[in-house]
Amino acid sequence: NGKMKVGDIAIEMGIKATQLIKALMTNGVMGNVNSDLDFDTIALIVPEFGWEAQNTFKTADEIVVETAFGNLEAELVIRPPVVTVMGHVDHGKTSLLDAIRNARVASGEAGGITQHIGAYSVTTEDGSLITFLDTPGHEAFTAMRARGANATDIAIIVVAADDGMMPQTAEAISHAKAAGVPIIVAVNKMDKPGANPDRIKQQLTELEIVPEEWGGSTIFCEVSALKRTGIPELLENIKLLAEVAELKANPEKSGSGLVIEAKLEKGKGPVATILVKDGHVNVGDYIVAGSMKGKVKSLTNDKGERVDTVTPGLPVEVLGLEGVPAAGDRFDVVVDERTAEEVVGVRKEQAMAENTQKKMSLEDMFSKVTQ
Ligand code: GDP
Ligand code: MG
């Protein structure tokens, strides 16, 4: 915000506070030694004393970006895509996420079903990874978007083949479109007798979601989450879209990304699942998530294994934060505790300023109403 107290400005310029207060009064600004002046007022008044004001205030986001460390010039590498599953209730979002997760178990990877950390990664046939956010429904998606966070790279819209397009299908599509996230349509429940994928293609065409085979650009995959059919093809198509998107990250710099979910757990304290979008996170790193800070005590991957480090595109459960951040909050590894404190301080101040603003506009409204 760049505010400063009258008294401090006077000291800075080596003049008496009364001189400054007088000058302010001449300019129509009333105040005392303890009054906060905003940057514009400061910039206006200090030239009268032969000074020039410079706004050195930095937002929390600016601080974390500017203090990023590690090999900042390292070559970028392809990172796993992050995928969200959205669609109408009962069309099979949860079942599809389970089917994909279990495909991993079937392929011999350990621990698929046991650990739940809000996101998981699967290995495709060529060994590349795809990360799925395990919070179906567009609520999580919208909540994150409202905070300016774009967790996902690709949206899968699930539509039940025996039911067709529904209000939440259309809503999910408009959310994905608004976020500029590419869409794959998973036509689910293909095992059902009444399954009619052509009708769904027809319906979605009205929303300008036109299948490739009809000259459009959207991939439609026919699956059955129940019978576990069509899953490898779905994963293959996600991979193709990810390749087009060229999702790259620098794994050698300090990590940053998003909080997917966080809660207070008995005996563990604050537990946060984070998604690393860039850089890496190590045990022992100082991190800031929203307005919470901490030192990483442990990292647990989606298979329930303790790890020392996490690379881009992967989810991990973090212990060591001093409080519970909100889903959608940004997180950053910072260079030391002092920086962590600074960032948290600025975020809290920012939040307070926003609250005051809200309160003030509410009061304005009331005064207008009561007038
Ligand atoms: P969500 O509300 O979108 O998460 O939907 P669910 O995954 O909870 O599924 C809703 C219902 O549809 C459940 O009873 C599932 O067993 C059923 N279901 C999901 N996928 C399939 C499928 O591929 N075939 C059939 N026949 N039923 C399915
Ligand atoms: Mg569900």
Coordinates of C-alpha atoms and ligand atoms in Angstrom, one line a residue:
N1 CA 0.0 0.0 0.0
G2 CA 3.0 2.3 0.5
K3 CA 1.6 4.3 3.4
M4 CA 3.8 6.2 5.9
K5 CA 3.2 8.1 9.1
V6 CA 3.7 11.9 9.1
G7 CA 6.2 11.7 11.9
D8 CA 8.3 9.1 10.1
I9 CA 8.3 11.1 6.9
A10 CA 9.4 14.2 8.8
I11 CA 12.3 12.3 10.4
E12 CA 13.3 10.8 7.0
M13 CA 13.5 14.3 5.6
G14 CA 15.2 15.8 8.7
I15 CA 12.5 18.4 9.3
K16 CA 10.1 19.0 12.2
A17 CA 6.8 17.2 12.0
T18 CA 5.0 20.5 12.6
Q19 CA 6.5 21.9 9.4
L20 CA 5.1 18.9 7.4
I21 CA 1.7 19.2 9.1
K22 CA 1.6 22.9 8.2
A23 CA 2.5 22.1 4.6
L24 CA -0.2 19.4 4.5
M25 CA -2.8 21.8 5.8
T26 CA -1.9 24.3 3.1
N27 CA -2.8 21.6 0.7
G28 CA -6.0 20.8 2.4
V29 CA -4.9 17.7 4.2
M30 CA -5.5 17.6 8.0
G31 CA -3.4 15.4 10.1
N32 CA -1.1 14.9 13.1
V33 CA 2.2 13.1 13.7
N34 CA 0.5 9.7 13.7
S35 CA -1.6 10.2 10.5
D36 CA -0.9 7.7 7.8
L37 CA -0.3 9.3 4.4
D38 CA -0.9 7.4 1.2
F39 CA 1.7 7.4 -1.5
D40 CA 0.0 9.9 -3.7
T41 CA -0.1 12.5 -0.9
I42 CA 3.5 11.8 0.1
A43 CA 4.6 12.2 -3.5
L44 CA 2.7 15.6 -3.7
I45 CA 4.1 17.1 -0.5
V46 CA 7.7 16.1 -0.2
P47 CA 9.0 18.1 -3.2
E48 CA 8.2 21.2 -1.1
F49 CA 11.1 20.2 1.1
G50 CA 13.3 19.3 -1.8
W51 CA 12.7 15.5 -1.7
E52 CA 11.3 13.0 -4.1
A53 CA 9.1 10.1 -3.1
Q54 CA 9.7 6.7 -4.4
N55 CA 7.2 3.9 -3.8
T56 CA 9.3 0.9 -2.8
F57 CA 6.3 -1.1 -1.6
K58 CA 6.1 -4.6 -3.0
T59 CA 3.2 -7.0 -3.0
A60 CA 3.7 -10.4 -1.5
D61 CA 3.6 -12.0 -4.9
E62 CA 6.3 -9.6 -6.1
I63 CA 8.5 -10.4 -3.1
V64 CA 8.3 -14.2 -3.7
V65 CA 9.0 -13.9 -7.4
E66 CA 11.9 -11.5 -6.9
T67 CA 13.5 -13.6 -4.1
A68 CA 13.1 -16.9 -6.0
F69 CA 16.4 -18.9 -5.8
G70 CA 18.1 -22.0 -7.2
N71 CA 19.1 -22.3 -10.8
L72 CA 16.8 -19.7 -12.4
E73 CA 18.2 -20.2 -15.8
A74 CA 17.9 -24.0 -15.9
E75 CA 16.5 -25.5 -19.1
L76 CA 12.8 -26.0 -18.9
V77 CA 11.4 -29.5 -18.9
I78 CA 7.9 -30.9 -19.8
R79 CA 5.9 -31.3 -16.6
P80 CA 2.9 -33.6 -16.1
P81 CA -0.5 -32.0 -17.0
V82 CA -3.0 -31.4 -14.2
V83 CA -6.5 -32.6 -15.0
T84 CA -9.8 -31.8 -13.4
V85 CA -12.9 -33.9 -13.8
M86 CA -16.2 -32.0 -14.0
G87 CA -19.8 -32.8 -15.0
H88 CA -23.4 -33.2 -13.9
V89 CA -24.1 -35.0 -10.6
D90 CA -24.3 -38.8 -10.9
H91 CA -22.8 -38.8 -14.4
G92 CA -19.8 -40.7 -13.0
K93 CA -17.0 -38.2 -11.9
T94 CA -16.1 -40.1 -8.8
S95 CA -16.3 -43.5 -10.5
L96 CA -14.1 -42.3 -13.4
L97 CA -11.5 -40.9 -11.0
D98 CA -11.6 -44.3 -9.2
A99 CA -11.3 -46.2 -12.4
I100 CA -8.3 -44.2 -13.5
R101 CA -6.7 -44.5 -10.0
N102 CA -7.3 -48.3 -10.1
A103 CA -5.8 -48.6 -13.6
R104 CA -2.6 -47.6 -11.8
V105 CA -3.1 -50.4 -9.2
A106 CA -3.7 -52.9 -12.0
S107 CA -0.6 -51.9 -13.7
G108 CA 1.4 -52.8 -10.6
E109 CA 2.0 -49.4 -9.1
A110 CA 1.7 -49.4 -5.4
G111 CA -0.8 -48.0 -3.0
G112 CA -3.5 -46.6 -5.4
I113 CA -6.5 -46.8 -3.2
T114 CA -5.0 -46.4 0.3
Q115 CA -3.8 -42.9 0.4
H116 CA -6.0 -40.0 -0.2
I117 CA -4.3 -36.6 -0.5
G118 CA -6.7 -34.8 -2.9
A119 CA -4.8 -35.5 -6.0
Y120 CA -3.0 -38.3 -7.6
S121 CA -0.7 -39.1 -10.6
V122 CA -0.9 -42.0 -12.9
T123 CA 1.8 -43.3 -15.2
T124 CA 0.9 -43.8 -18.8
E125 CA 2.2 -46.6 -21.0
D126 CA 5.3 -44.6 -22.1
G127 CA 6.1 -43.7 -18.5
S128 CA 4.9 -40.1 -18.6
L129 CA 2.8 -38.9 -15.7
I130 CA -0.7 -37.3 -15.6
T131 CA -1.9 -35.6 -12.4
F132 CA -5.6 -35.7 -11.5
L133 CA -7.2 -33.4 -9.0
D134 CA -9.3 -35.7 -6.8
T135 CA -11.9 -33.1 -6.0
P136 CA -14.6 -33.7 -8.6
G137 CA -17.2 -31.1 -9.2
H138 CA -16.7 -27.6 -10.4
E139 CA -17.1 -26.1 -7.0
A140 CA -13.4 -26.6 -6.2
F141 CA -12.6 -25.4 -9.7
T142 CA -14.6 -22.2 -9.3
A143 CA -13.4 -21.6 -5.8
M144 CA -9.8 -21.7 -7.1
R145 CA -10.6 -19.5 -10.1
A146 CA -12.2 -17.0 -7.9
R147 CA -8.9 -16.6 -6.2
G148 CA -7.2 -16.1 -9.5
A149 CA -5.7 -19.6 -9.4
N150 CA -5.7 -21.9 -12.3
A151 CA -4.8 -25.3 -11.0
T152 CA -5.8 -27.2 -14.1
D153 CA -4.4 -27.6 -17.5
I154 CA -7.1 -29.8 -18.9
A155 CA -10.8 -30.3 -18.0
I156 CA -12.6 -33.6 -18.5
I157 CA -16.3 -33.1 -18.9
V158 CA -18.1 -36.3 -18.0
V159 CA -21.5 -36.9 -19.6
A160 CA -23.5 -40.0 -18.9
A161 CA -24.4 -41.6 -22.3
D162 CA -27.8 -42.7 -21.1
D163 CA -28.7 -39.2 -19.7
G164 CA -27.2 -36.6 -22.0
M165 CA -26.3 -33.0 -21.4
M166 CA -27.6 -31.5 -18.2
P167 CA -27.5 -28.1 -16.6
Q168 CA -24.2 -28.8 -14.7
T169 CA -22.7 -30.2 -17.9
A170 CA -23.2 -26.8 -19.6
E171 CA -22.0 -25.0 -16.5
A172 CA -18.8 -27.1 -16.3
I173 CA -18.2 -26.4 -20.0
S174 CA -18.6 -22.6 -19.5
H175 CA -16.2 -22.7 -16.5
A176 CA -13.6 -24.5 -18.5
K177 CA -14.0 -22.1 -21.4
A178 CA -13.8 -19.1 -19.1
A179 CA -10.6 -20.4 -17.7
G180 CA -9.2 -21.1 -21.2
V181 CA -8.7 -24.7 -20.3
P182 CA -8.9 -27.3 -23.1
I183 CA -11.7 -29.8 -22.8
I184 CA -12.0 -33.5 -23.4
V185 CA -15.5 -35.0 -23.2
A186 CA -15.7 -38.4 -21.6
V187 CA -18.9 -40.0 -22.6
N188 CA -19.5 -42.3 -19.7
K189 CA -21.7 -45.3 -18.9
M190 CA -21.2 -46.7 -22.4
D191 CA -22.1 -50.1 -20.9
K192 CA -25.7 -49.1 -20.4
P193 CA -28.3 -50.3 -22.8
G194 CA -29.6 -46.8 -23.5
A195 CA -26.2 -45.3 -24.2
N196 CA -26.4 -42.8 -27.1
P197 CA -23.1 -41.0 -27.6
D198 CA -24.3 -39.4 -30.9
R199 CA -27.0 -37.6 -29.0
I200 CA -24.5 -36.1 -26.6
K201 CA -22.3 -35.0 -29.5
Q202 CA -25.3 -33.3 -31.0
Q203 CA -26.2 -31.6 -27.8
L204 CA -22.7 -30.4 -27.1
T205 CA -22.4 -29.0 -30.6
E206 CA -25.0 -26.5 -29.6
L207 CA -22.4 -25.3 -27.0
E208 CA -19.8 -25.1 -29.7
I209 CA -18.1 -28.2 -28.4
V210 CA -17.8 -30.0 -31.8
P211 CA -16.3 -33.5 -32.0
E212 CA -13.2 -34.0 -34.2
E213 CA -14.9 -36.5 -36.4
W214 CA -17.5 -33.8 -37.2
G215 CA -14.9 -31.3 -38.2
G216 CA -14.5 -29.7 -34.7
S217 CA -11.6 -29.7 -32.3
T218 CA -12.9 -31.5 -29.3
I219 CA -11.9 -35.1 -28.4
F220 CA -14.7 -37.3 -27.3
C221 CA -13.8 -40.5 -25.5
E222 CA -16.3 -43.3 -24.9
V223 CA -15.8 -44.9 -21.5
S224 CA -17.4 -47.0 -18.9
A225 CA -16.1 -46.2 -15.4
L226 CA -17.9 -49.2 -14.1
K227 CA -16.6 -51.7 -16.6
R228 CA -13.2 -49.8 -16.8
T229 CA -13.3 -49.6 -20.6
G230 CA -11.9 -46.8 -22.7
I231 CA -9.6 -45.6 -19.9
P232 CA -6.3 -46.1 -21.7
E233 CA -7.6 -44.2 -24.7
L234 CA -8.8 -41.4 -22.4
L235 CA -5.3 -41.2 -20.9
E236 CA -3.7 -41.3 -24.3
N237 CA -5.8 -38.3 -25.5
I238 CA -5.0 -36.3 -22.3
K239 CA -1.3 -36.9 -23.2
L240 CA -1.9 -35.7 -26.7
L241 CA -3.5 -32.5 -25.5
A242 CA -0.8 -32.0 -22.9
E243 CA 1.8 -32.2 -25.7
V244 CA 0.1 -29.6 -27.7
A245 CA -0.1 -27.3 -24.6
E246 CA 3.7 -27.7 -24.0
L247 CA 3.5 -27.5 -20.3
K248 CA 7.0 -26.6 -19.1
A249 CA 8.7 -25.8 -15.8
N250 CA 12.1 -25.2 -14.3
P251 CA 12.6 -28.0 -11.8
E252 CA 15.8 -26.5 -10.5
K253 CA 14.5 -23.3 -8.9
S254 CA 12.6 -22.7 -5.6
G255 CA 9.1 -24.2 -5.8
S256 CA 5.8 -22.5 -6.3
G257 CA 2.2 -23.7 -6.9
L258 CA -1.2 -23.9 -5.3
V259 CA -2.8 -25.3 -2.2
I260 CA -5.4 -27.9 -3.3
E261 CA -6.8 -28.6 0.1
A262 CA -5.8 -28.1 3.7
K263 CA -7.0 -29.0 7.1
L264 CA -6.1 -29.3 10.8
E265 CA -5.4 -33.0 11.7
K266 CA -5.2 -34.3 15.2
G267 CA -1.7 -35.0 16.2
K268 CA -0.3 -33.7 12.9
G269 CA -1.3 -30.1 12.9
P270 CA -2.0 -28.2 9.7
V271 CA -1.9 -30.6 6.7
A272 CA -1.9 -29.1 3.2
T273 CA -2.0 -30.8 -0.1
I274 CA -0.1 -28.7 -2.6
L275 CA 0.4 -28.9 -6.3
V276 CA 3.9 -27.9 -7.5
K277 CA 3.5 -25.9 -10.7
D278 CA 7.1 -24.8 -11.0
G279 CA 10.4 -25.4 -9.3
H280 CA 10.7 -28.0 -6.5
V281 CA 10.0 -28.3 -2.8
N282 CA 12.4 -30.0 -0.3
V283 CA 12.0 -31.1 3.2
G284 CA 13.5 -28.4 5.3
D285 CA 12.5 -25.5 3.0
Y286 CA 10.8 -22.4 4.3
I287 CA 7.4 -22.0 2.7
V288 CA 4.6 -19.5 2.6
A289 CA 1.1 -20.7 1.6
G290 CA -1.4 -17.8 1.5
S291 CA -0.8 -16.0 4.8
M292 CA 0.6 -19.1 6.6
K293 CA 4.3 -19.8 6.9
G294 CA 6.3 -22.7 8.0
K295 CA 9.2 -25.0 7.5
V296 CA 8.6 -28.3 5.6
K297 CA 8.7 -31.1 8.2
S298 CA 7.7 -33.9 5.8
L299 CA 6.5 -34.5 2.3
T300 CA 4.2 -37.4 1.5
N301 CA 3.3 -38.3 -2.0
D302 CA 0.0 -39.6 -3.3
K303 CA 1.1 -43.2 -2.8
G304 CA 1.7 -42.6 0.9
E305 CA 5.5 -42.6 0.6
R306 CA 7.7 -40.1 2.3
V307 CA 9.8 -38.2 -0.2
D308 CA 12.6 -35.6 0.2
T309 CA 11.7 -33.5 -2.8
V310 CA 8.8 -32.9 -5.2
T311 CA 9.1 -31.8 -8.8
P312 CA 6.7 -29.8 -11.0
G313 CA 3.2 -31.1 -11.9
L314 CA 3.0 -33.4 -8.8
P315 CA 0.9 -33.2 -5.7
V316 CA 2.2 -33.7 -2.2
E317 CA 1.1 -33.5 1.3
V318 CA 3.1 -31.0 3.4
L319 CA 3.5 -31.0 7.2
G320 CA 5.1 -28.0 8.9
L321 CA 2.9 -25.0 8.2
E322 CA 2.0 -23.0 11.3
G323 CA -1.7 -22.6 10.2
V324 CA -4.2 -23.8 7.7
P325 CA -4.1 -22.1 4.3
A326 CA -7.2 -21.9 2.0
A327 CA -7.7 -24.0 -1.1
G328 CA -6.5 -22.0 -4.1
D329 CA -3.9 -20.1 -2.1
R330 CA -0.6 -19.8 -3.8
F331 CA 2.4 -21.3 -2.1
D332 CA 6.1 -20.5 -2.5
V333 CA 9.3 -21.8 -1.2
V334 CA 11.2 -18.8 0.2
V335 CA 14.8 -18.3 0.9
D336 CA 14.7 -17.9 4.7
E337 CA 12.5 -17.4 7.7
R338 CA 12.8 -13.6 7.5
T339 CA 11.4 -13.5 3.9
A340 CA 8.6 -15.9 5.0
E341 CA 7.7 -13.4 7.8
E342 CA 7.9 -10.5 5.4
V343 CA 5.6 -12.1 2.8
V344 CA 3.1 -13.2 5.5
G345 CA 3.1 -9.7 7.0
V346 CA 2.4 -8.1 3.6
R347 CA -0.4 -10.6 2.9
K348 CA -2.1 -10.0 6.2
E349 CA -1.9 -6.2 5.8
Q350 CA -3.3 -6.6 2.3
A351 CA -6.2 -8.7 3.6
M352 CA -6.9 -6.2 6.4
A353 CA -6.9 -3.3 3.9
E354 CA -9.3 -5.2 1.7
N355 CA -11.6 -5.9 4.7
T356 CA -11.6 -2.2 5.6
Q357 CA -12.5 -1.3 2.1
K358 CA -15.3 -3.8 2.1
K359 CA -16.6 -2.5 5.4
M360 CA -16.4 1.0 4.2
S361 CA -18.4 0.3 1.1
L362 CA -21.0 -1.5 3.2
E363 CA -21.2 1.5 5.5
D364 CA -21.7 3.7 2.4
M365 CA -24.5 1.5 1.3
F366 CA -26.1 1.7 4.7
S367 CA -25.8 5.5 4.9
K368 CA -27.4 5.7 1.4
V369 CA -30.2 3.4 2.5
T370 CA -30.9 5.3 5.7
Q371 CA -30.7 8.7 4.1
Ligands
GDP1 P1 -20.7 -38.4 -9.7 O1 -21.8 -37.8 -8.9 O2 -20.5 -37.7 -11.0 O3 -19.4 -38.4 -8.9 O4 -21.1 -39.9 -10.1 P2 -20.7 -41.2 -9.4 O5 -19.3 -41.6 -9.8 O6 -21.0 -41.2 -7.9 O7 -21.7 -42.2 -10.1 C1 -23.1 -42.1 -10.0 C2 -23.7 -43.5 -10.2 O8 -23.5 -43.9 -11.5 C3 -23.2 -44.6 -9.3 O9 -24.2 -45.4 -8.9 C4 -22.2 -45.3 -10.2 O10 -22.1 -46.7 -9.8 C5 -22.9 -45.2 -11.5 N1 -21.9 -45.3 -12.6 C6 -20.8 -44.5 -12.8 N2 -20.1 -44.8 -13.9 C7 -20.8 -45.8 -14.5 C8 -20.7 -46.5 -15.7 O11 -19.7 -46.4 -16.5 N3 -21.6 -47.5 -16.0 C9 -22.7 -47.7 -15.2 N4 -23.6 -48.6 -15.6 N5 -22.9 -47.0 -14.0 C10 -22.0 -46.1 -13.7
MG2 MG -19.1 -37.8 -6.9

